């Protein structure tokens, strides 16, 4: 089996992988500070993937966390 050429289209399994966001990207999306997000991570309220010292947040996990933050209007 050979590796696909650099210009080849990605295979179906690669497109099924979750989109991973950096902490900086999540800060920009949510307008929250890194310390606020790190606190949510430390309290295990926001799921993360760790690659050594790097943190990545799956887009689906961010969406789920945001949905849990929603409060009904009074």
Coordinates of C-alpha atoms in Angstrom, one line a residue, residues 26-38:
X26 CA -11.9 28.5 21.8
X27 CA -11.1 31.7 23.6
X28 CA -11.8 33.6 20.3
X29 CA -15.0 31.7 19.6
X30 CA -16.4 32.1 23.1
X31 CA -14.9 35.5 24.1
X32 CA -13.8 33.9 27.4
X33 CA -10.3 34.2 28.9
X34 CA -7.8 31.3 28.9
X35 CA -8.0 31.1 32.7
X36 CA -11.8 30.7 32.6
X37 CA -11.5 27.9 30.1
X38 CA -8.6 26.2 32.0

